[in-house]
Each structure stands twice: as C-alpha cells, then as structure tokens.
XYZ file of C-alpha atoms in Angstrom:
494
model
C 10.973 30.149 -43.865
C 8.562 29.811 -46.794
C 5.104 28.707 -45.574
C 3.883 25.413 -47.011
C 0.576 23.534 -46.843
C -0.226 21.400 -43.813
C -2.593 18.434 -44.115
C -4.149 17.343 -40.834
C -4.724 13.673 -40.097
C -7.704 13.224 -37.791
C -7.057 10.606 -35.087
C -9.678 8.674 -33.114
C -9.181 9.898 -29.536
C -10.064 6.479 -28.131
C -6.935 4.841 -29.569
C -3.994 3.854 -27.393
C -0.529 2.270 -27.656
C 0.058 0.074 -30.741
C -2.935 1.125 -32.806
C -2.333 4.813 -32.071
C 1.343 4.412 -32.997
C 0.323 2.725 -36.254
C -1.891 5.688 -37.205
C 0.861 8.211 -36.480
C 3.568 6.178 -38.221
C 1.537 5.303 -41.330
C 0.549 8.943 -41.925
C 4.184 10.118 -41.785
C 3.072 12.795 -39.351
C 5.603 15.533 -38.570
C 3.807 16.800 -35.457
C 1.051 15.905 -33.002
C -1.406 18.456 -31.598
C -3.239 17.375 -28.448
C -4.934 18.793 -25.374
C -3.637 18.358 -21.836
C -6.236 15.593 -21.369
C -4.211 13.380 -23.729
C -0.710 14.353 -22.568
C -0.129 11.014 -20.824
C -1.471 9.091 -23.848
C 1.020 10.828 -26.151
C 3.945 10.240 -23.774
C 2.984 6.576 -23.505
C 3.061 6.080 -27.275
C 6.296 8.009 -28.030
C 8.602 4.995 -27.705
C 6.552 3.177 -30.366
C 6.952 5.905 -33.000
C 9.245 5.200 -35.952
C 10.423 8.786 -36.364
C 10.687 11.975 -34.341
C 7.640 14.206 -34.237
C 7.131 17.624 -32.725
C 4.635 17.801 -29.876
C 2.230 20.712 -29.376
C -0.058 20.828 -26.344
C -3.191 22.950 -25.915
C -4.150 23.725 -22.309
C -2.457 22.718 -19.084
C 1.273 23.035 -18.493
C 3.528 21.735 -21.254
C 6.777 20.190 -20.027
C 10.019 18.850 -21.472
C 10.216 19.104 -25.261
C 6.437 19.598 -25.553
C 5.615 23.080 -26.855
C 2.727 25.184 -25.578
C 0.610 25.789 -28.699
C -1.622 28.334 -26.961
C 1.401 30.581 -26.239
C 2.771 30.122 -29.753
C -0.576 31.115 -31.244
C -0.737 34.203 -29.062
C 2.681 35.397 -30.214
C 2.194 34.459 -33.901
C 1.529 37.088 -36.550
C -2.121 37.690 -37.396
C -1.282 38.617 -40.986
C -1.922 36.073 -43.760
C 1.218 34.086 -44.632
C 3.229 35.260 -47.612
C 3.076 32.250 -49.896
C 2.652 31.537 -53.596
C 0.765 28.307 -52.847
C -2.899 28.444 -53.826
C -5.045 25.421 -52.907
C -6.877 23.815 -55.826
C -10.208 22.022 -56.101
C -8.568 18.599 -56.313
C -5.848 19.217 -53.718
C -5.709 17.292 -50.482
C -7.649 18.778 -47.541
C -7.069 16.186 -44.811
C -6.883 12.478 -44.020
C -9.551 10.571 -42.114
C -8.874 7.141 -40.681
C -11.113 4.224 -41.461
C -10.680 0.519 -40.865
C -12.088 -0.330 -44.282
C -12.885 -4.040 -44.047
C -9.437 -5.450 -43.347
C -6.506 -4.865 -41.045
C -5.565 -1.776 -39.065
C -6.931 1.756 -39.574
C -6.016 3.316 -42.902
C -5.653 7.001 -43.759
C -8.334 7.781 -46.346
C -7.723 10.673 -48.724
C -10.170 13.547 -48.362
C -9.580 16.275 -50.984
C -11.209 19.690 -51.173
C -13.499 18.385 -53.925
C -14.919 15.682 -51.629
C -15.526 18.139 -48.795
C -17.289 20.606 -51.100
C -19.335 17.852 -52.756
C -20.398 16.523 -49.352
C -21.388 19.983 -48.135
C -23.204 21.168 -51.248
C -24.954 17.845 -51.824
C -26.003 17.913 -48.181
C -27.456 21.387 -48.603
C -29.479 20.371 -51.657
C -30.658 16.930 -50.558
C -31.444 17.983 -46.981
C -32.901 21.325 -48.081
C -30.820 23.210 -45.515
C -31.945 26.793 -44.976
C -30.022 29.924 -44.005
C -31.945 30.071 -40.725
C -31.145 26.454 -39.780
C -28.913 25.598 -36.819
C -27.279 22.136 -36.827
C -26.706 20.122 -33.650
C -23.592 17.927 -33.860
C -22.791 15.576 -30.923
C -20.671 13.291 -33.131
C -16.868 12.908 -33.029
C -15.140 15.217 -35.499
C -12.604 12.577 -36.560
C -15.275 10.821 -38.664
C -16.863 12.099 -41.881
C -20.349 12.417 -40.377
C -19.264 14.811 -37.629
C -16.190 16.413 -39.179
C -17.562 16.618 -42.738
C -21.335 16.791 -42.962
C -21.555 18.183 -39.431
C -19.264 21.211 -39.770
C -19.179 21.595 -43.571
C -22.349 23.723 -43.785
C -20.906 26.086 -41.154
C -17.499 26.466 -42.839
C -18.723 26.643 -46.452
C -22.291 27.964 -46.263
C -22.345 29.910 -42.994
C -25.075 27.731 -41.433
C -24.411 27.680 -37.660
C -23.350 24.410 -36.024
C -23.550 23.570 -32.308
C -20.821 21.089 -31.318
C -21.084 19.010 -28.148
C -17.880 17.365 -26.931
C -19.641 14.240 -25.658
C -23.080 12.874 -26.464
C -25.713 12.986 -23.702
C -28.997 11.104 -24.110
C -30.822 13.297 -21.603
C -29.136 16.485 -22.801
C -29.723 16.120 -26.549
C -32.976 18.020 -26.836
C -32.103 20.286 -23.901
C -29.207 21.547 -26.003
C -31.412 21.827 -29.087
C -33.857 23.990 -27.142
C -31.091 26.142 -25.634
C -29.417 26.867 -28.980
C -32.548 26.881 -31.184
C -31.318 23.931 -33.259
C -33.489 22.851 -36.175
C -31.406 19.967 -37.588
C -29.876 17.218 -35.437
C -27.316 14.528 -36.186
C -27.305 10.978 -34.826
C -25.906 7.492 -35.105
C -28.186 4.540 -34.400
C -27.142 3.747 -30.849
C -27.676 7.372 -29.803
C -31.346 7.011 -30.701
C -31.625 3.849 -28.596
C -30.026 5.576 -25.606
C -32.371 8.539 -26.004
C -35.401 6.235 -26.048
C -34.118 4.495 -22.921
C -33.832 7.802 -21.032
C -36.641 8.979 -18.765
C -39.409 10.873 -20.635
C -39.340 14.631 -20.004
C -41.156 17.743 -21.284
C -38.141 18.744 -23.386
C -38.770 15.704 -25.602
C -41.249 17.765 -27.654
C -40.438 21.377 -26.754
C -37.674 21.656 -29.348
C -37.690 23.088 -32.881
C -35.830 20.201 -34.541
C -37.524 19.607 -37.912
C -35.105 16.977 -39.216
C -32.557 14.458 -37.949
C -29.755 13.107 -40.138
C -27.525 10.105 -39.529
C -27.085 6.385 -39.969
C -27.863 3.175 -38.129
C -31.370 3.885 -36.835
C -32.865 0.413 -36.447
C -36.238 -0.314 -38.010
C -37.390 -1.821 -34.694
C -37.228 1.561 -32.894
C -37.703 3.980 -35.816
C -41.443 4.572 -35.376
C -41.179 4.678 -31.577
C -38.447 7.322 -31.818
C -40.495 9.484 -34.182
C -43.621 9.242 -32.025
C -41.863 10.131 -28.777
C -39.695 13.009 -29.956
C -41.913 14.382 -32.709
C -39.179 14.534 -35.382
C -41.075 13.224 -38.393
C -38.336 13.856 -40.958
C -35.616 11.231 -40.450
C -32.904 11.166 -43.143
C -30.917 7.917 -43.000
C -27.621 8.209 -44.891
C -25.118 5.674 -46.145
C -21.555 6.344 -47.249
C -18.000 5.024 -47.251
C -15.224 7.317 -46.005
C -12.729 6.159 -48.626
C -15.144 5.292 -51.429
C -17.891 6.493 -53.753
C -20.903 4.450 -52.588
C -23.165 7.098 -51.098
C -26.942 7.392 -50.844
C -29.727 8.581 -48.590
C -33.252 7.621 -47.580
C -34.956 10.962 -48.136
C -38.598 9.979 -47.733
C -38.633 8.199 -44.376
C -38.946 4.595 -45.521
C -38.459 2.776 -42.203
C -35.179 0.834 -42.067
C -33.924 1.782 -45.543
C -30.564 3.448 -46.246
C -31.560 4.667 -49.704
C -33.225 3.732 -52.956
C -32.289 2.682 -56.491
C -35.012 3.958 -58.853
C -36.350 0.931 -60.705
C -37.493 3.042 -63.650
C -33.888 3.833 -64.639
C -31.850 1.585 -66.944
C -28.980 -0.119 -65.184
C -26.425 1.751 -67.286
C -27.454 4.995 -65.548
C -27.304 3.609 -61.989
C -23.886 4.282 -60.373
C -24.229 1.634 -57.629
C -25.047 -2.068 -57.663
C -25.557 -5.110 -55.456
C -23.604 -8.120 -56.692
C -23.352 -11.795 -55.732
C -20.268 -12.759 -53.707
C -18.898 -15.965 -52.206
C -20.051 -16.261 -48.580
C -16.651 -17.463 -47.360
C -14.250 -15.286 -49.383
C -16.507 -12.315 -50.289
C -15.038 -12.485 -53.797
C -17.443 -11.693 -56.679
C -19.249 -14.611 -58.291
C -18.890 -14.218 -62.056
C -20.590 -15.412 -65.219
C -18.937 -17.584 -67.845
C -17.851 -14.324 -69.514
C -16.071 -13.202 -66.336
C -18.546 -10.457 -65.376
C -20.288 -9.852 -62.051
C -23.913 -10.818 -61.394
C -26.606 -8.382 -60.181
C -28.639 -9.508 -57.179
C -32.388 -9.749 -57.625
C -34.793 -8.111 -55.145
C -34.699 -9.989 -51.853
C -31.182 -11.372 -52.421
C -28.252 -10.238 -50.262
C -25.053 -9.117 -51.939
C -22.071 -6.766 -51.899
C -22.655 -3.042 -52.386
C -20.327 -1.585 -55.055
C -19.971 1.782 -56.786
C -18.907 2.396 -60.397
C -15.648 4.363 -60.633
C -15.366 7.223 -63.130
C -12.406 9.451 -62.298
C -13.625 12.217 -64.659
C -16.926 12.462 -62.736
C -16.634 14.234 -59.327
C -19.537 12.204 -57.936
C -18.010 8.858 -59.015
C -14.325 9.464 -58.219
C -12.487 7.046 -55.970
C -9.811 8.691 -53.815
C -8.859 5.673 -51.729
C -6.141 5.619 -49.092
C -2.766 7.254 -48.576
C -1.249 3.807 -49.197
C -1.694 2.933 -52.889
C -1.627 -0.844 -52.365
C -4.450 -0.562 -49.846
C -6.382 1.599 -52.327
C -6.044 -1.023 -55.079
C -7.345 -3.762 -52.772
C -10.788 -2.096 -52.707
C -11.228 -2.070 -56.494
C -12.613 -4.831 -58.733
C -12.455 -4.916 -62.521
C -14.657 -6.231 -65.344
C -17.770 -5.667 -63.284
C -20.588 -5.314 -65.846
C -18.487 -4.873 -68.960
C -14.889 -5.543 -69.836
C -12.539 -2.815 -68.659
C -14.827 -1.107 -66.144
C -14.056 -0.908 -62.423
C -15.905 -0.448 -59.148
C -15.237 0.323 -55.500
C -16.103 -2.516 -53.115
C -17.794 -1.153 -49.989
C -17.389 -4.302 -47.892
C -21.042 -4.083 -46.844
C -23.754 -6.621 -47.554
C -27.137 -5.125 -48.435
C -30.443 -6.219 -49.913
C -33.063 -4.468 -52.080
C -36.846 -4.851 -52.032
C -39.181 -4.819 -55.026
C -39.555 -1.023 -54.863
C -35.796 -0.443 -54.977
C -35.250 0.437 -51.307
C -31.868 -0.694 -49.957
C -31.396 -2.232 -46.486
C -28.098 -2.783 -44.699
C -27.458 -6.393 -43.650
C -23.884 -6.813 -42.387
C -20.194 -5.923 -42.644
C -17.835 -8.366 -44.326
C -14.128 -8.952 -44.082
C -12.140 -8.472 -40.907
C -14.190 -5.693 -39.320
C -17.467 -5.217 -37.516
C -19.244 -2.090 -36.298
C -20.085 -1.474 -32.644
C -21.109 1.676 -30.752
C -20.770 3.664 -33.973
C -17.139 2.621 -34.554
C -15.533 0.134 -36.940
C -13.498 -2.523 -35.151
C -10.653 -4.417 -36.838
C -10.674 -8.071 -35.803
C -6.964 -8.436 -36.627
C -6.113 -5.620 -34.197
C -8.097 -7.242 -31.413
C -6.675 -10.690 -32.211
C -3.167 -9.264 -31.964
C -3.887 -7.861 -28.512
C -5.573 -11.063 -27.308
C -2.647 -13.169 -28.562
C -0.154 -10.993 -26.692
C -2.103 -11.676 -23.482
C -2.923 -15.376 -23.744
C 0.332 -16.554 -25.313
C 0.434 -19.437 -27.786
C -3.246 -20.351 -27.711
C -5.037 -19.924 -31.026
C -7.808 -17.330 -31.120
C -10.146 -15.578 -33.520
C -12.303 -12.461 -33.119
C -15.637 -11.726 -34.813
C -18.805 -9.661 -34.319
C -22.118 -11.075 -33.077
C -25.658 -9.706 -33.102
C -27.030 -8.626 -29.704
C -30.830 -8.543 -29.716
C -32.093 -5.572 -31.720
C -29.020 -3.423 -31.109
C -27.299 -1.700 -34.013
C -24.028 -3.255 -35.151
C -22.169 -6.284 -33.782
C -20.521 -6.796 -30.391
C -17.045 -8.265 -30.206
C -16.589 -11.951 -29.381
C -13.353 -13.917 -29.120
C -13.054 -17.692 -29.480
C -9.994 -19.222 -27.795
C -8.680 -22.759 -28.216
C -8.467 -24.524 -24.858
C -5.235 -25.922 -23.440
C -4.206 -27.778 -20.290
C -3.523 -24.553 -18.387
C -6.656 -22.597 -17.374
C -7.173 -19.206 -18.977
C -6.605 -16.238 -16.652
C -9.921 -14.441 -17.185
C -9.217 -11.382 -14.967
C -5.792 -11.062 -16.615
C -7.355 -11.172 -20.064
C -9.881 -8.489 -19.089
C -7.156 -6.260 -17.641
C -4.971 -6.603 -20.736
C -7.860 -5.772 -23.057
C -8.739 -2.688 -21.007
C -5.188 -1.385 -21.176
C -4.658 -1.838 -24.917
C -8.078 -1.336 -26.539
C -10.752 1.382 -26.565
C -14.048 0.455 -24.919
C -15.916 -0.274 -28.144
C -13.216 -2.703 -29.387
C -13.039 -4.900 -26.278
C -14.725 -8.292 -26.748
C -17.875 -8.610 -24.654
C -18.127 -12.362 -25.153
C -15.635 -15.215 -24.843
C -15.882 -18.755 -26.177
C -13.551 -21.536 -24.997
C -13.518 -24.348 -27.539
C -11.444 -27.521 -27.923
C -10.416 -26.572 -31.485
C -11.048 -23.701 -33.886
C -12.456 -24.511 -37.363
C -10.102 -24.060 -40.357
C -10.426 -24.022 -44.132
C -8.403 -26.383 -46.335
C -5.762 -23.638 -46.569
C -5.585 -23.374 -42.763
C -7.441 -20.067 -42.510
C -9.783 -19.704 -39.551
C -13.479 -20.094 -40.436
C -15.724 -17.532 -38.755
C -19.034 -18.041 -40.568
C -20.324 -20.768 -38.231
C -18.940 -19.025 -35.147
C -20.780 -15.821 -36.086
C -23.964 -17.749 -36.812
C -23.900 -19.521 -33.416
C -23.176 -16.232 -31.638
C -23.206 -16.246 -27.845
C -26.327 -18.350 -27.380
C -25.561 -21.299 -25.032
C -28.257 -23.316 -26.835
C -26.166 -23.317 -30.013
C -23.009 -24.920 -28.634
C -21.622 -27.114 -25.865
C -18.526 -24.881 -25.609
C -18.131 -22.753 -22.495
C -19.302 -19.181 -23.075
C -18.535 -16.101 -20.980
C -19.777 -12.500 -20.750
C -17.617 -9.543 -19.778
C -18.805 -8.104 -16.455
C -16.818 -5.723 -14.287
C -13.143 -6.772 -14.089
C -13.505 -10.311 -15.465
C -15.653 -12.674 -17.548
C -18.773 -14.379 -16.096
C -20.041 -17.803 -17.226
C -22.876 -17.230 -19.680
C -26.080 -19.081 -18.806
C -29.343 -19.306 -20.726
C -30.939 -16.917 -18.223
C -28.129 -14.375 -18.583
C -28.346 -14.726 -22.369
C -32.045 -13.833 -22.315
C -31.399 -10.864 -20.033
C -28.777 -9.564 -22.490
C -30.845 -9.928 -25.677
C -33.943 -8.405 -24.035
C -31.964 -5.454 -22.687
C -32.331 -6.238 -18.980
C -28.532 -6.445 -18.778
C -26.837 -3.484 -20.451
C -23.948 -3.982 -22.860
C-alpha cells in the first residue's frame, strides 16, 4: 500500500460518553490510539460512534478486535516510508479541540505554519537559550502543553521535561532533579503551589522564567516572593484564532500590551464595544465597530489577513463553525476580524487585562466548559424541568465554577441522583459545583434563557431568596451564609 499522511486529532483524556463520541465522530477519525488505562473508556463509547474505527492499544493486554500497537511497532520496518508526499509549510499538522465560545468541542485546524510560528516566536520573545531545559506539567492535548511546551524540543532541540500529572509539591523538586530553567503553568497551578507547605526546594531550583496564563493579580507578587522566579511571562492566545499576545515585562495581572505610540492602523488587535446580552458588536451609523476607550470593557478581536502568517485565521475543521467566529466591516468596509469571545479591558498605558468569557462557555481548572453540554446532561437526569448552566466567580480563584439553575416542580429533585449522573457523564472540571432551585427561569422576549442576572447574583445566599446548594461528597448540601463565606475565603476547598 502507498503510505499517505496521517493527521492526529488530540483528545482531552477527561472526556467520556457523549462528548467523547462527538469529538471522534466530528473529526471523521479512522482509528483511535489509547493506553490500557483508557481501554474501558473506549469500549464504553464504541456504541455511540457513527462509523467503524480501528482500535490500537498501547500497554496491557489487547483483546477482541483491539490491536496491540506496541507489537505492531516492534515488527514494523525502521526504514523511512517510500512515498512521494512531501509536507508543505501550509499543510495540516494536527487538530486540537477547543470549545470556542459556543456548543460542543470543535476541532481547530493547526497547520505546520502555526506550529513553527508558535515555536519560533516563543524562542524570540522568551529569549530561549540552547542550554535551557523546559518543564512541562501541562496536558499535551492543548496548545500550551502540546505546542509551546514541546515545540522548542522538536524544532529547536531545547530539552523538555514532561510530567504526566501536575504535582504542587513536586513542581520544583522535578525542576531541581532535571536542571530545568523554564517552567510552564496555568493560573490554578500557581495557587495550589502557594497553598502547599513551604519547603527548602522552593528556592533551590534554577528556574529563571515561568510561562503560562491565568496567574491572578491577587497572588502574583506572593508567588514571585516565595519561589524566587522574578520573570513571569503571562501569555494570551486562542487555539483557533489569531489573537495572541504576551506580558513580557512582568506587569502584574496583565496579559499583554498595545503600544499607545502606534497608529491604530498598525495594531492587529482591538477591543470593541458589544451588546451585553447578545455579545454582538455595537456599530456606528456607518455600520463600523467602535473602539473601547481605556477603562472600558469590550470584546477582544484580531484583524484577519490571510497573506500574513501572523494574522491568518485557520478556524475549525467545520467551515460553518469557522465562519461563525468572523465579523466583517470592523474598522473599514470590507475588512474582517476574528472574534475571541473574551472580554478584556485596557488601562491608560495600553496594558490589557482579562475580564471574562462570553457566550456559552466558561473556564474552570484550566479547561473550557461548554454550558450546552452540561445542560444536555442535566436535562437527561432531571427530566422535563427547565435548567440553565453558567459560570460564577469563586473568591479570588481563576476562572468560573459551574452553577446550574433548575426550575422547581411539585416533585422534589433527587439531589444524590443528580450528583451521580453528573459524575458518570462529565469530567470533574465540568460538573456544576452549585445548584439553584428557582420557581421560574428568566427569559428574553424571544424565549431565550437570560443568564446575566443569574451570573451576577452567583451563589451568594444574600442575593436571592431561592434555595442554593453546594456540591459536597455524593450529593448537594444546602448553602448557608456561613458556608458561602468559608468557600470564598478558601476554608472550604472547591
């Protein structure tokens, strides 16, 4: 047989059942490669797949029609394949799933050009050296871990230490053991590390720089002082888009900067006014978008120029989903921009600060959560009751925790049953931590559920007379004012 290119689709290993089946089906995958740890997960999802796929297992004992990939690799030829196919700069490299801001996970296109741009830009902006060693405790199915984390090793030969699972107490132990000089993080990792017991290893490492996203301003200085890593590089980027920037000079809380000395025509990103309810752009009488002034919150967008490698928009495997993230006639007739789905604000000096996610997603524990996915699962458990899912702020923690509001009915809600159903169908980070039972859910004039007020009221009992609950152990516990305070102050872990 003539060898042909294979494009991997990286799957979040926390996914199960319906959402996992959606990712496999929507990518048109021909085969699944998995370790023995996930053998039962794959068997469980097979009946939900829309087409036959070949199964290859690494480790353990493969059974039935599952093939042992380790044995096949051992017996395979070590000679390069005889093929006329030569990969090009713009050819597809792989697909990475992202929730975007609406609906289920979507396969984002990731061509060779994007991987090389990410790696080479990272080398220049981060000033990576040949003698650096990167420490990567992030999942490889996201761009941060699988792109920026391993790119310098694959393209530039800069060693990378990969840890299968993050450990707060083991982070700097590993860095000391492997002589790491650059470490990666996401915001909640830093909080967990600060919460761990102080130890000598906290400052015995050689880490000169840490790179990541989501480090909260409230713990930034404390983190630097305890662990002695003075160079913190906070990055911002969209997997499927072209809005990318970095805070390279340690401005606490900022994700990047727009130089105020440059004319707007030369700035590839912008913050524009949008409608609070619909997130649609607010336009002038001429039909163009409106720039936000310093201090105003708006939508982060990036100008699209397909002939410029730094401004290209690759979008998703599904073309309709790709088009949904593009707006036209932004600052002049005929131009177009990628809509990030993130609300940000800029100060007088041009520093950008992340405010919130819009649309039908929120971010928790470093993962994007689709509210429609969670609503679908909740509805399958509670039956005909109306429900809506949204993210709420928890104290100073990074991201938003899941909360579900359910319309009350005559029959009492089975709280342990709801908890059990959520555990079976959803990964840990996607399970709602808070529950609100309300007589009726608010709707717009077109019968869409309104979440703005629900998000604003959060899970504070002082804000509503509705019954509120907090997920503890195998059920939901009535949320009191005392329990609320314990949660927001960190006495009760979430």
